[in-house]
Amino acid sequence: MGQFPTPDVAVSERRPDGGSDLHLELTGGGGARVRLMRALREAIDSGRLAPGTRLPPYRALALDLGIARNTVAAAYSELVEEGWLTSRQGSGTQVAHRAAPVEPGTRRGPARPSRLWIVHDLMPSSPDAAAFPRSSWIASARRALVAAPSDAFGVGDPRGRPELRQALADYLARTRGVRTRADHIVICSGYAHGLRLVCRVLRGPVAVEAYGLDIHRSILTEVGLTTVPLMVDDHGARVEDLPATGAQAVLLTPAHQYPTGGALHSERRAAVIDWARATGGLLLEDDYDGEFRYDREPVGAVQGLDPDRVVHFGSASKSLSPSLRLGWMALPGRLVDDVLAAKGRRELWSGVTDQLTLADFIACGAYDRRLRRMRKIYRHRRDLLTALLAERAPHVTVSGIAAGLHAVLDLPPDTEQATLRAARRLGLAVDGLGPYRHPGSAMPPRDGLVIGYGTPPEHAITAALEALCLALPDPPEGRDAGPGRAPRGR
C-alpha cells in the first residue's frame, strides 16, 4: 500500500466513490485546518471550484490529505459560516452559489469592497433589474423607430431629441409640478453627468447636505468647487444656515433626503428660494426617486416655486434602469446655452433610439403604469423589512421609509464596522452610513446601515432581509433580542 501524501504537496483525489476530484495545495504556515481553509478559499476565489461543486466527504478528503477527519469537518464548518460553502442534509457540502466578484467603482455611491462575493445585494442604488418592462419597452421601441424622422439617425443634437424633451416637459409638469419648456430641458446620460455639466458653469462654494453621496461631492471638488456642509434633520437640510456659508449654489435632495430620508419642510422650501432670490444663488435639485412615495402625499419639486433659480435633475435610473444612461435637466433659461457649450456640439452620451423609446414609453402611459406597479412592489418590500426588524431586532430603529428604495437602520454606537463585517460573512452587500457623512460636518457621526430593498429579485427579497437580521448587532445588555433571535455573545 502506498503512503499518504504529506500535507505540503499537491494532491488529487483518485477515488471514484464520492465528491468531486480536487487538486489542493496545503502550503504556507499554520495548522492543517488553517492551510486547508486557505487552499479551499483560493480554489473558490480563483474559479477553479465552480458554484455548486460537491466536495468530498470528510473521511475521504482526510484520507487523501493525511490529516484528521475532525480537521476537515472543522474547516468545512467554518467555511460554511463564512459563506464560501453550503451544507445540507443528504446533499453533502457544496461550493456556495455566488454572483460574480464585485469590482469597485461600478455603482453610484460608496464603492463596495473589492473581491467581495455577493449572495444578496442590499446596496442602495438600483431598482429590481429582473422587473424591467421588456415587452412594453420593445413595443415602444418599435413604434418610436417607425415614427422617427430621418434626421433622428444623423448627428445627435446635444439638447436631446425634441420628442423626449417635450414628453418630459409634459410629464414633469403633471407629476412633479415642474414648470419648464422643452427648449429648457437638456438630456444627459444620468444625474452624475448632468451635475458635471452644471458644475462647469458654477462659481464659488457650493453648499451640500452633511449626509450625501461622496461621489457627488467629488464631482464638485474635481472642477475646483469648495463644498460646505449643511446639517440635516428629520425635515431635511437646515437651509437657514445658508447665508453664513457664503455659497453661491446649494445641492439638495428635497423630496427624500439621501440617505437619511426626510423631506424638506415647506418652510425650508420657501426659505431656500428666498435665499436664492436675495443672493442670486442657484438650487440644484436632485429628484432621484420622487415618484416612489408610500405613507405621505406626493411632494412636488421645489423648482415649481421659481424656475429661474432652480436646476431640476431627474433620471430613469430608479424608475427603469441605470443601464439606459438617460437623465435630464430642467434649466433656467439663462443657463441653457452655457450648459450646452459645456456638453459640446454633438451628442456623445445618450443614444437616440433609447431617447425615442422613452419618449413613446411616457406618451403612451406605460411609464405611469410601470411606476404604479413598482410602487406597490417596493412598498411591500419596505413593509417586509420593517416587520422583520420589529420581530427579530426590535432594538434597531429604521427611518427614511416614507418614500424611495432604501431605509436607514440606526445601530448602537461603535457597531457599524462590526456589523458590516458580519454582513460580508453572510454574503450580504450593504452600505454603512459613515461614508455618507461630509468630512467637514459638525454633525456627530451616526452608526448605521443604508439598506436598499430595490435590487434583489422578488423571489430572493425575503431571504436577503432574513440574512440581514442575522448580521445585526445584539441588543444592549438588559434589552430583549426579540423572538427568533438569540444573543450571540459577541
CSV table of C-alpha atoms in Angstrom, one decimal:
chain,number,residue,atom,x,y,z
A,1,MET,CA,0.0,0.0,0.0
A,2,GLY,CA,1.3,3.4,-0.8
A,3,GLN,CA,2.0,6.1,1.7
A,4,PHE,CA,-0.4,9.0,2.3
A,5,PRO,CA,0.9,12.2,0.7
A,6,THR,CA,2.3,14.8,3.1
A,7,PRO,CA,0.2,17.9,3.6
A,8,ASP,CA,2.7,20.2,1.8
A,9,VAL,CA,2.4,18.6,-1.6
A,10,ALA,CA,-0.3,18.8,-4.2
A,11,VAL,CA,-2.8,16.0,-4.1
A,12,SER,CA,-5.6,14.9,-6.4
A,13,GLU,CA,-8.4,12.6,-5.5
A,14,ARG,CA,-8.3,9.3,-7.3
A,15,ARG,CA,-11.4,7.7,-5.7
A,16,PRO,CA,-14.5,7.0,-7.7
A,17,ASP,CA,-16.7,6.9,-4.6
A,18,GLY,CA,-18.0,10.4,-3.6
A,19,GLY,CA,-17.4,14.0,-4.2
A,20,SER,CA,-15.6,15.8,-7.0
A,21,ASP,CA,-11.9,15.3,-7.7
A,22,LEU,CA,-9.9,18.1,-6.1
A,23,HIS,CA,-6.4,19.5,-6.5
A,24,LEU,CA,-5.4,21.2,-3.3
A,25,GLU,CA,-2.0,22.5,-2.2
A,26,LEU,CA,-1.8,22.8,1.6
A,27,THR,CA,1.1,25.2,1.8
A,28,GLY,CA,2.2,28.0,4.0
A,29,GLY,CA,2.1,28.5,7.7
A,30,GLY,CA,-0.5,27.5,10.3
A,31,GLY,CA,-2.0,24.2,11.3
A,32,ALA,CA,-3.7,21.7,9.0
A,33,ARG,CA,-7.2,23.3,9.4
A,34,VAL,CA,-5.8,26.8,8.5
A,35,ARG,CA,-3.9,25.5,5.5
A,36,LEU,CA,-6.9,23.5,4.2
A,37,MET,CA,-9.3,26.5,4.6
A,38,ARG,CA,-6.8,28.8,2.8
A,39,ALA,CA,-6.4,26.2,-0.1
A,40,LEU,CA,-10.2,25.9,-0.5
A,41,ARG,CA,-10.7,29.7,-0.4
A,42,GLU,CA,-8.1,30.1,-3.1
A,43,ALA,CA,-9.7,27.4,-5.3
A,44,ILE,CA,-13.1,29.0,-5.0
A,45,ASP,CA,-11.9,32.6,-5.3
A,46,SER,CA,-9.9,31.8,-8.5
A,47,GLY,CA,-12.9,30.0,-10.1
A,48,ARG,CA,-11.3,26.6,-10.1
A,49,LEU,CA,-14.1,25.3,-7.9
A,50,ALA,CA,-17.3,26.5,-9.6
A,51,PRO,CA,-20.5,27.3,-7.6
A,52,GLY,CA,-22.4,24.1,-6.9
A,53,THR,CA,-19.3,21.8,-7.0
A,54,ARG,CA,-19.8,19.0,-4.5
A,55,LEU,CA,-16.8,18.5,-2.2
A,56,PRO,CA,-15.6,15.1,-0.9
A,57,PRO,CA,-16.9,13.7,2.4
A,58,TYR,CA,-14.8,14.5,5.5
A,59,ARG,CA,-13.4,11.0,5.7
A,60,ALA,CA,-12.4,10.8,2.0
A,61,LEU,CA,-10.6,14.1,1.9
A,62,ALA,CA,-8.9,13.4,5.2
A,63,LEU,CA,-7.5,10.1,3.9
A,64,ASP,CA,-6.2,11.8,0.8
A,65,LEU,CA,-4.6,14.7,2.6
A,66,GLY,CA,-3.2,12.7,5.5
A,67,ILE,CA,-5.0,14.8,8.1
A,68,ALA,CA,-7.6,14.1,10.8
A,69,ARG,CA,-11.3,13.7,9.8
A,70,ASN,CA,-12.3,16.2,12.5
A,71,THR,CA,-9.9,18.8,11.0
A,72,VAL,CA,-11.7,18.6,7.6
A,73,ALA,CA,-15.1,18.8,9.4
A,74,ALA,CA,-14.0,21.9,11.3
A,75,ALA,CA,-12.6,23.6,8.1
A,76,TYR,CA,-15.8,22.8,6.2
A,77,SER,CA,-18.0,24.1,9.0
A,78,GLU,CA,-16.1,27.4,9.3
A,79,LEU,CA,-16.2,28.0,5.6
A,80,VAL,CA,-20.0,27.4,5.7
A,81,GLU,CA,-20.2,30.1,8.4
A,82,GLU,CA,-18.2,32.5,6.2
A,83,GLY,CA,-20.4,31.8,3.2
A,84,TRP,CA,-17.9,30.0,1.0
A,85,LEU,CA,-19.7,26.7,1.2
A,86,THR,CA,-23.2,25.4,1.9
A,87,SER,CA,-24.1,22.2,3.6
A,88,ARG,CA,-27.5,20.4,3.6
A,89,GLN,CA,-28.6,17.1,5.0
A,90,GLY,CA,-28.5,14.5,2.2
A,91,SER,CA,-26.7,16.8,-0.3
A,92,GLY,CA,-23.3,17.0,1.2
A,93,THR,CA,-21.1,20.1,1.2
A,94,GLN,CA,-21.0,22.2,-1.9
A,95,VAL,CA,-19.4,25.5,-3.1
A,96,ALA,CA,-21.9,28.3,-2.5
A,97,HIS,CA,-23.7,29.8,-5.4
A,98,ARG,CA,-22.5,33.4,-5.7
A,99,ALA,CA,-22.6,36.3,-8.1
A,100,ALA,CA,-19.5,37.5,-9.9
A,101,PRO,CA,-17.0,39.3,-7.8
A,102,VAL,CA,-17.9,43.0,-7.4
A,103,GLU,CA,-15.5,45.5,-8.9
A,104,PRO,CA,-15.1,48.8,-7.0
A,105,GLY,CA,-16.4,52.0,-8.6
A,106,THR,CA,-19.2,50.3,-10.6
A,107,ARG,CA,-22.1,51.7,-8.6
A,108,ARG,CA,-23.5,55.1,-7.9
A,109,GLY,CA,-22.5,55.6,-4.3
A,110,PRO,CA,-19.7,54.4,-1.9
A,111,ALA,CA,-17.5,51.7,-3.5
A,112,ARG,CA,-18.0,48.2,-2.3
A,113,PRO,CA,-15.0,46.3,-1.1
A,114,SER,CA,-13.2,44.7,-3.9
A,115,ARG,CA,-13.3,40.9,-4.3
A,116,LEU,CA,-16.5,40.6,-2.2
A,117,TRP,CA,-18.6,37.7,-3.3
A,118,ILE,CA,-22.3,38.5,-3.0
A,119,VAL,CA,-25.2,36.2,-2.2
A,120,HIS,CA,-27.7,39.0,-1.5
A,121,ASP,CA,-27.3,42.6,-2.8
A,122,LEU,CA,-28.8,45.2,-0.5
A,123,MET,CA,-26.8,48.1,-1.8
A,124,PRO,CA,-29.0,51.3,-2.1
A,125,SER,CA,-28.6,52.2,-5.7
A,126,SER,CA,-30.6,50.2,-8.2
A,127,PRO,CA,-34.1,49.0,-8.9
A,128,ASP,CA,-35.1,45.4,-9.4
A,129,ALA,CA,-33.4,44.6,-12.7
A,130,ALA,CA,-35.4,41.5,-13.2
A,131,ALA,CA,-38.6,43.6,-13.2
A,132,PHE,CA,-37.5,45.7,-16.2
A,133,PRO,CA,-40.7,46.0,-18.5
A,134,ARG,CA,-39.2,44.3,-21.5
A,135,SER,CA,-42.3,43.7,-23.5
A,136,SER,CA,-43.7,47.2,-23.2
A,137,TRP,CA,-40.3,48.7,-23.8
A,138,ILE,CA,-39.9,46.7,-27.0
A,139,ALA,CA,-43.4,47.8,-28.1
A,140,SER,CA,-42.4,51.5,-27.6
A,141,ALA,CA,-39.1,51.0,-29.4
A,142,ARG,CA,-40.9,49.6,-32.4
A,143,ARG,CA,-43.4,52.5,-32.5
A,144,ALA,CA,-40.7,55.0,-32.0
A,145,LEU,CA,-38.4,53.7,-34.7
A,146,VAL,CA,-41.3,53.5,-37.2
A,147,ALA,CA,-42.4,57.1,-36.5
A,148,ALA,CA,-38.9,58.6,-36.2
A,149,PRO,CA,-37.9,61.2,-38.8
A,150,SER,CA,-34.8,60.6,-40.9
A,151,ASP,CA,-32.9,63.3,-39.1
A,152,ALA,CA,-33.0,61.2,-35.9
A,153,PHE,CA,-30.4,59.0,-37.4
A,154,GLY,CA,-28.0,61.8,-38.2
A,155,VAL,CA,-25.6,63.7,-35.9
A,156,GLY,CA,-27.1,63.9,-32.4
A,157,ASP,CA,-28.3,67.2,-31.0
A,158,PRO,CA,-26.7,67.9,-27.6
A,159,ARG,CA,-30.0,69.2,-26.3
A,160,GLY,CA,-31.5,65.7,-26.8
A,161,ARG,CA,-34.3,64.5,-29.1
A,162,PRO,CA,-37.3,67.0,-29.2
A,163,GLU,CA,-39.7,64.1,-28.8
A,164,LEU,CA,-38.3,63.2,-25.4
A,165,ARG,CA,-37.8,66.8,-24.2
A,166,GLN,CA,-41.5,67.5,-25.0
A,167,ALA,CA,-42.7,64.3,-23.3
A,168,LEU,CA,-40.6,65.1,-20.3
A,169,ALA,CA,-41.9,68.7,-20.1
A,170,ASP,CA,-45.5,67.4,-20.0
A,171,TYR,CA,-44.8,64.6,-17.6
A,172,LEU,CA,-42.8,66.6,-15.1
A,173,ALA,CA,-45.5,69.3,-15.1
A,174,ARG,CA,-48.2,66.8,-14.5
A,175,THR,CA,-46.5,64.6,-11.8
A,176,ARG,CA,-43.8,66.7,-10.2
A,177,GLY,CA,-45.1,70.3,-10.5
A,178,VAL,CA,-42.1,71.3,-12.6
A,179,ARG,CA,-42.6,74.5,-14.7
A,180,THR,CA,-40.5,74.3,-17.8
A,181,ARG,CA,-40.5,74.1,-21.6
A,182,ALA,CA,-39.0,71.6,-24.0
A,183,ASP,CA,-36.3,74.1,-25.0
A,184,HIS,CA,-35.2,74.5,-21.4
A,185,ILE,CA,-34.6,70.7,-21.0
A,186,VAL,CA,-31.2,69.1,-21.8
A,187,ILE,CA,-30.8,65.4,-21.9
A,188,CYS,CA,-27.8,63.8,-20.2
A,189,SER,CA,-26.6,60.3,-19.5
A,190,GLY,CA,-27.7,60.3,-15.9
A,191,TYR,CA,-27.6,62.6,-12.8
A,192,ALA,CA,-23.8,62.5,-12.4
A,193,HIS,CA,-23.2,63.6,-16.0
A,194,GLY,CA,-25.7,66.4,-15.6
A,195,LEU,CA,-24.2,67.6,-12.4
A,196,ARG,CA,-20.7,67.7,-14.0
A,197,LEU,CA,-22.1,69.8,-16.8
A,198,VAL,CA,-23.8,72.3,-14.5
A,199,CYS,CA,-20.7,72.4,-12.2
A,200,ARG,CA,-18.7,73.7,-15.1
A,201,VAL,CA,-20.8,76.9,-15.2
A,202,LEU,CA,-20.9,77.5,-11.5
A,203,ARG,CA,-18.6,79.8,-9.5
A,204,GLY,CA,-17.8,79.9,-5.8
A,205,PRO,CA,-18.6,77.5,-2.9
A,206,VAL,CA,-21.5,75.0,-3.1
A,207,ALA,CA,-23.4,74.1,0.0
A,208,VAL,CA,-24.3,70.4,0.3
A,209,GLU,CA,-26.1,68.2,2.7
A,210,ALA,CA,-24.0,67.0,5.6
A,211,TYR,CA,-25.1,63.4,4.7
A,212,GLY,CA,-25.0,62.6,1.0
A,213,LEU,CA,-23.1,60.6,-1.7
A,214,ASP,CA,-19.4,61.2,-1.6
A,215,ILE,CA,-19.2,60.7,-5.4
A,216,HIS,CA,-21.4,63.8,-5.8
A,217,ARG,CA,-19.1,65.8,-3.5
A,218,SER,CA,-16.2,64.6,-5.6
A,219,ILE,CA,-17.7,65.8,-8.8
A,220,LEU,CA,-17.9,69.3,-7.3
A,221,THR,CA,-14.3,69.3,-6.0
A,222,GLU,CA,-12.9,67.9,-9.2
A,223,VAL,CA,-13.9,71.1,-11.0
A,224,GLY,CA,-12.4,73.2,-8.3
A,225,LEU,CA,-15.5,74.0,-6.3
A,226,THR,CA,-15.4,74.0,-2.5
A,227,THR,CA,-18.2,72.2,-0.7
A,228,VAL,CA,-19.7,73.5,2.6
A,229,PRO,CA,-21.9,71.1,4.6
A,230,LEU,CA,-25.4,71.9,5.9
A,231,MET,CA,-26.7,70.0,8.8
A,232,VAL,CA,-29.7,67.8,8.2
A,233,ASP,CA,-32.5,66.6,10.5
A,234,ASP,CA,-35.9,65.0,10.1
A,235,HIS,CA,-37.1,68.0,8.0
A,236,GLY,CA,-34.2,67.9,5.5
A,237,ALA,CA,-31.3,70.3,5.2
A,238,ARG,CA,-31.1,73.3,7.6
A,239,VAL,CA,-31.2,75.9,4.9
A,240,GLU,CA,-31.5,78.7,7.4
A,241,ASP,CA,-27.7,78.3,7.8
A,242,LEU,CA,-27.1,79.1,4.1
A,243,PRO,CA,-26.4,82.8,4.4
A,244,ALA,CA,-23.4,82.1,6.7
A,245,THR,CA,-21.8,79.7,4.2
A,246,GLY,CA,-21.1,82.2,1.5
A,247,ALA,CA,-22.2,79.6,-1.0
A,248,GLN,CA,-23.4,80.6,-4.5
A,249,ALA,CA,-25.3,77.3,-5.1
A,250,VAL,CA,-26.8,74.6,-2.9
A,251,LEU,CA,-27.2,70.9,-3.8
A,252,LEU,CA,-30.3,69.3,-2.1
A,253,THR,CA,-32.4,66.2,-2.3
A,254,PRO,CA,-35.7,67.9,-1.2
A,255,ALA,CA,-38.2,65.1,-1.9
A,256,HIS,CA,-36.3,62.4,0.0
A,257,GLN,CA,-33.1,63.4,1.7
A,258,TYR,CA,-30.4,61.0,0.7
A,259,PRO,CA,-29.7,58.9,2.6
A,260,THR,CA,-31.4,59.9,5.9
A,261,GLY,CA,-34.9,60.1,4.3
A,262,GLY,CA,-36.6,63.3,5.5
A,263,ALA,CA,-38.5,65.6,3.1
A,264,LEU,CA,-37.6,69.2,3.0
A,265,HIS,CA,-40.1,71.0,5.2
A,266,SER,CA,-42.4,73.5,3.4
A,267,GLU,CA,-41.0,76.5,5.4
A,268,ARG,CA,-37.4,75.4,4.3
A,269,ARG,CA,-38.5,75.1,0.7
A,270,ALA,CA,-39.7,78.6,0.7
A,271,ALA,CA,-36.6,79.8,2.6
A,272,VAL,CA,-34.1,78.3,0.1
A,273,ILE,CA,-36.0,80.1,-2.7
A,274,ASP,CA,-35.8,83.3,-0.7
A,275,TRP,CA,-32.1,82.8,-0.3
A,276,ALA,CA,-31.6,82.2,-4.0
A,277,ARG,CA,-33.5,85.4,-4.9
A,278,ALA,CA,-31.7,87.5,-2.4
A,279,THR,CA,-28.2,86.4,-3.3
A,280,GLY,CA,-28.5,85.4,-6.9
A,281,GLY,CA,-27.8,81.8,-5.8
A,282,LEU,CA,-28.9,78.6,-7.5
A,283,LEU,CA,-30.6,75.5,-6.1
A,284,LEU,CA,-29.5,72.2,-7.7
A,285,GLU,CA,-32.5,69.8,-7.0
A,286,ASP,CA,-31.7,66.1,-7.2
A,287,ASP,CA,-35.1,64.5,-7.7
A,288,TYR,CA,-33.7,61.0,-7.7
A,289,ASP,CA,-36.7,59.0,-6.5
A,290,GLY,CA,-39.6,61.4,-6.2
A,291,GLU,CA,-42.0,59.0,-7.9
A,292,PHE,CA,-41.8,56.4,-5.1
A,293,ARG,CA,-43.8,57.5,-2.0
A,294,TYR,CA,-45.8,55.3,0.3
A,295,ASP,CA,-47.0,56.9,3.5
A,296,ARG,CA,-47.4,60.5,2.5
A,297,GLU,CA,-48.9,62.8,-0.2
A,298,PRO,CA,-46.6,63.4,-3.2
A,299,VAL,CA,-44.0,66.1,-2.6
A,300,GLY,CA,-43.7,68.3,-5.6
A,301,ALA,CA,-40.5,69.7,-6.9
A,302,VAL,CA,-39.1,72.9,-5.4
A,303,GLN,CA,-38.4,74.0,-9.0
A,304,GLY,CA,-42.1,74.9,-9.3
A,305,LEU,CA,-41.6,77.7,-6.8
A,306,ASP,CA,-39.1,79.6,-9.0
A,307,PRO,CA,-37.9,78.0,-12.3
A,308,ASP,CA,-35.3,80.8,-12.7
A,309,ARG,CA,-33.5,79.8,-9.6
A,310,VAL,CA,-33.5,76.0,-9.7
A,311,VAL,CA,-31.9,73.3,-11.8
A,312,HIS,CA,-34.2,70.3,-11.6
A,313,PHE,CA,-32.4,66.9,-12.2
A,314,GLY,CA,-34.1,63.6,-12.9
A,315,SER,CA,-33.2,60.3,-14.5
A,316,ALA,CA,-34.6,56.8,-15.4
A,317,SER,CA,-32.1,55.1,-13.1
A,318,LYS,CA,-34.5,54.3,-10.3
A,319,SER,CA,-37.8,54.2,-12.3
A,320,LEU,CA,-36.5,51.9,-15.1
A,321,SER,CA,-32.8,51.0,-15.2
A,322,PRO,CA,-29.4,52.7,-14.7
A,323,SER,CA,-28.2,50.9,-17.7
A,324,LEU,CA,-30.3,53.1,-20.0
A,325,ARG,CA,-28.0,56.1,-19.1
A,326,LEU,CA,-30.8,58.6,-19.5
A,327,GLY,CA,-31.2,61.7,-17.4
A,328,TRP,CA,-32.5,65.2,-17.8
A,329,MET,CA,-32.1,68.7,-16.5
A,330,ALA,CA,-34.8,71.4,-16.5
A,331,LEU,CA,-32.7,74.5,-16.6
A,332,PRO,CA,-33.3,78.2,-16.0
A,333,GLY,CA,-33.4,79.7,-19.5
A,334,ARG,CA,-30.2,81.8,-18.8
A,335,LEU,CA,-28.2,78.6,-18.2
A,336,VAL,CA,-29.2,76.6,-21.3
A,337,ASP,CA,-26.6,77.9,-23.7
A,338,ASP,CA,-23.8,77.7,-21.1
A,339,VAL,CA,-24.6,74.1,-20.3
A,340,LEU,CA,-24.8,73.2,-24.0
A,341,ALA,CA,-21.4,74.7,-24.5
A,342,ALA,CA,-20.1,72.6,-21.7
A,343,LYS,CA,-21.7,69.5,-23.2
A,344,GLY,CA,-20.3,70.0,-26.7
A,345,ARG,CA,-21.6,70.5,-30.2
A,346,ARG,CA,-22.6,66.8,-30.7
A,347,GLU,CA,-24.4,64.3,-28.6
A,348,LEU,CA,-21.8,61.9,-27.4
A,349,TRP,CA,-23.5,60.4,-24.4
A,350,SER,CA,-27.2,59.3,-24.8
A,351,GLY,CA,-28.3,57.0,-27.6
A,352,VAL,CA,-31.0,58.4,-29.9
A,353,THR,CA,-33.0,55.2,-30.1
A,354,ASP,CA,-33.4,55.0,-26.3
A,355,GLN,CA,-34.4,58.6,-26.2
A,356,LEU,CA,-37.1,58.0,-28.8
A,357,THR,CA,-38.2,54.8,-27.0
A,358,LEU,CA,-38.5,56.6,-23.6
A,359,ALA,CA,-40.5,59.4,-25.3
A,360,ASP,CA,-43.0,56.9,-26.5
A,361,PHE,CA,-43.0,55.0,-23.3
A,362,ILE,CA,-44.0,58.2,-21.4
A,363,ALA,CA,-46.5,59.4,-24.0
A,364,CYS,CA,-48.4,56.1,-24.3
A,365,GLY,CA,-48.9,55.8,-20.5
A,366,ALA,CA,-46.5,52.8,-20.0
A,367,TYR,CA,-44.3,54.9,-17.7
A,368,ASP,CA,-47.1,55.7,-15.4
A,369,ARG,CA,-48.3,52.1,-15.3
A,370,ARG,CA,-44.7,51.0,-14.6
A,371,LEU,CA,-44.4,53.3,-11.6
A,372,ARG,CA,-47.7,52.3,-10.1
A,373,ARG,CA,-46.8,48.7,-10.4
A,374,MET,CA,-43.3,49.1,-8.9
A,375,ARG,CA,-44.6,51.4,-6.1
A,376,LYS,CA,-46.8,48.5,-4.8
A,377,ILE,CA,-43.9,46.0,-5.1
A,378,TYR,CA,-41.4,48.3,-3.3
A,379,ARG,CA,-43.9,49.2,-0.6
A,380,HIS,CA,-44.4,45.5,0.1
A,381,ARG,CA,-40.7,45.1,0.4
A,382,ARG,CA,-40.4,48.1,2.7
A,383,ASP,CA,-43.2,46.6,4.9
A,384,LEU,CA,-41.5,43.2,5.0
A,385,LEU,CA,-38.2,44.9,6.1
A,386,THR,CA,-39.9,46.8,8.9
A,387,ALA,CA,-41.9,43.7,10.1
A,388,LEU,CA,-38.8,41.5,10.2
A,389,LEU,CA,-36.9,44.1,12.1
A,390,ALA,CA,-39.7,44.5,14.6
A,391,GLU,CA,-39.7,40.8,15.2
A,392,ARG,CA,-36.0,39.9,15.0
A,393,ALA,CA,-34.2,43.1,16.0
A,394,PRO,CA,-36.6,45.5,17.8
A,395,HIS,CA,-33.7,47.4,19.3
A,396,VAL,CA,-32.7,48.6,15.8
A,397,THR,CA,-34.6,51.7,14.7
A,398,VAL,CA,-35.4,52.2,11.0
A,399,SER,CA,-36.0,55.6,9.4
A,400,GLY,CA,-36.4,57.2,6.0
A,401,ILE,CA,-39.1,54.8,4.8
A,402,ALA,CA,-41.9,57.0,3.8
A,403,ALA,CA,-40.5,57.0,0.2
A,404,GLY,CA,-37.8,55.7,-2.0
A,405,LEU,CA,-36.0,52.4,-2.3
A,406,HIS,CA,-33.8,52.4,0.8
A,407,ALA,CA,-34.0,52.7,4.6
A,408,VAL,CA,-31.6,53.7,7.3
A,409,LEU,CA,-31.0,51.3,10.2
A,410,ASP,CA,-29.6,53.1,13.2
A,411,LEU,CA,-27.2,51.0,15.2
A,412,PRO,CA,-25.8,51.2,18.7
A,413,PRO,CA,-22.6,53.4,18.9
A,414,ASP,CA,-19.4,51.8,17.6
A,415,THR,CA,-21.1,48.8,16.0
A,416,GLU,CA,-21.2,49.8,12.3
A,417,GLN,CA,-17.9,48.2,11.2
A,418,ALA,CA,-18.5,45.0,13.1
A,419,THR,CA,-22.0,44.8,11.6
A,420,LEU,CA,-20.6,45.3,8.1
A,421,ARG,CA,-18.1,42.5,8.7
A,422,ALA,CA,-20.8,40.2,9.9
A,423,ALA,CA,-22.9,41.0,6.8
A,424,ARG,CA,-20.0,40.2,4.5
A,425,ARG,CA,-19.5,36.8,6.2
A,426,LEU,CA,-23.2,36.1,5.3
A,427,GLY,CA,-22.7,37.1,1.7
A,428,LEU,CA,-24.5,40.4,2.1
A,429,ALA,CA,-23.6,43.6,0.2
A,430,VAL,CA,-24.7,46.5,2.4
A,431,ASP,CA,-23.6,50.1,2.9
A,432,GLY,CA,-22.6,51.7,6.2
A,433,LEU,CA,-23.8,55.2,7.0
A,434,GLY,CA,-20.3,56.5,7.8
A,435,PRO,CA,-19.0,57.2,4.2
A,436,TYR,CA,-22.1,59.4,3.5
A,437,ARG,CA,-21.1,62.0,6.2
A,438,HIS,CA,-19.3,65.1,4.9
A,439,PRO,CA,-15.8,65.1,6.5
A,440,GLY,CA,-16.1,68.8,7.4
A,441,SER,CA,-19.5,68.5,9.0
A,442,ALA,CA,-20.1,69.5,12.6
A,443,MET,CA,-22.8,66.8,12.9
A,444,PRO,CA,-21.8,63.9,15.2
A,445,PRO,CA,-21.2,60.6,13.4
A,446,ARG,CA,-24.0,58.1,13.4
A,447,ASP,CA,-23.6,54.4,13.3
A,448,GLY,CA,-26.0,52.8,10.8
A,449,LEU,CA,-26.6,50.9,7.7
A,450,VAL,CA,-28.2,52.2,4.4
A,451,ILE,CA,-30.2,49.3,3.1
A,452,GLY,CA,-31.5,49.1,-0.5
A,453,TYR,CA,-34.5,46.9,-0.9
A,454,GLY,CA,-35.0,47.5,-4.6
A,455,THR,CA,-32.2,45.4,-6.1
A,456,PRO,CA,-33.0,41.8,-5.0
A,457,PRO,CA,-35.4,40.0,-7.3
A,458,GLU,CA,-38.8,39.2,-5.9
A,459,HIS,CA,-38.0,35.6,-5.1
A,460,ALA,CA,-34.9,36.5,-3.1
A,461,ILE,CA,-36.0,39.5,-1.1
A,462,THR,CA,-37.2,37.5,2.0
A,463,ALA,CA,-34.0,35.5,2.2
A,464,ALA,CA,-32.0,38.7,1.8
A,465,LEU,CA,-33.8,40.5,4.6
A,466,GLU,CA,-33.6,37.5,6.9
A,467,ALA,CA,-29.9,37.3,6.4
A,468,LEU,CA,-29.7,41.0,7.2
A,469,CYS,CA,-31.4,40.4,10.5
A,470,LEU,CA,-28.7,37.8,11.4
A,471,ALA,CA,-26.0,40.3,10.8
A,472,LEU,CA,-27.3,43.0,13.1
A,473,PRO,CA,-25.7,43.5,16.5
A,474,ASP,CA,-27.2,42.1,19.7
A,475,PRO,CA,-29.3,44.4,21.8
A,476,PRO,CA,-27.6,46.3,24.7
A,477,GLU,CA,-27.4,44.4,27.9
A,478,GLY,CA,-30.8,44.0,29.5
A,479,ARG,CA,-32.9,44.5,26.3
A,480,ASP,CA,-34.8,41.7,24.6
A,481,ALA,CA,-33.3,40.4,21.4
A,482,GLY,CA,-36.8,39.7,20.0
A,483,PRO,CA,-38.4,36.3,19.2
A,484,GLY,CA,-36.3,34.0,16.9
A,485,ARG,CA,-33.1,35.8,17.7
A,486,ALA,CA,-30.8,34.6,20.4
A,487,PRO,CA,-27.9,36.8,21.7
A,488,ARG,CA,-24.6,35.7,20.1
A,489,GLY,CA,-22.3,37.0,22.9
A,490,ARG,CA,-20.0,39.0,20.6
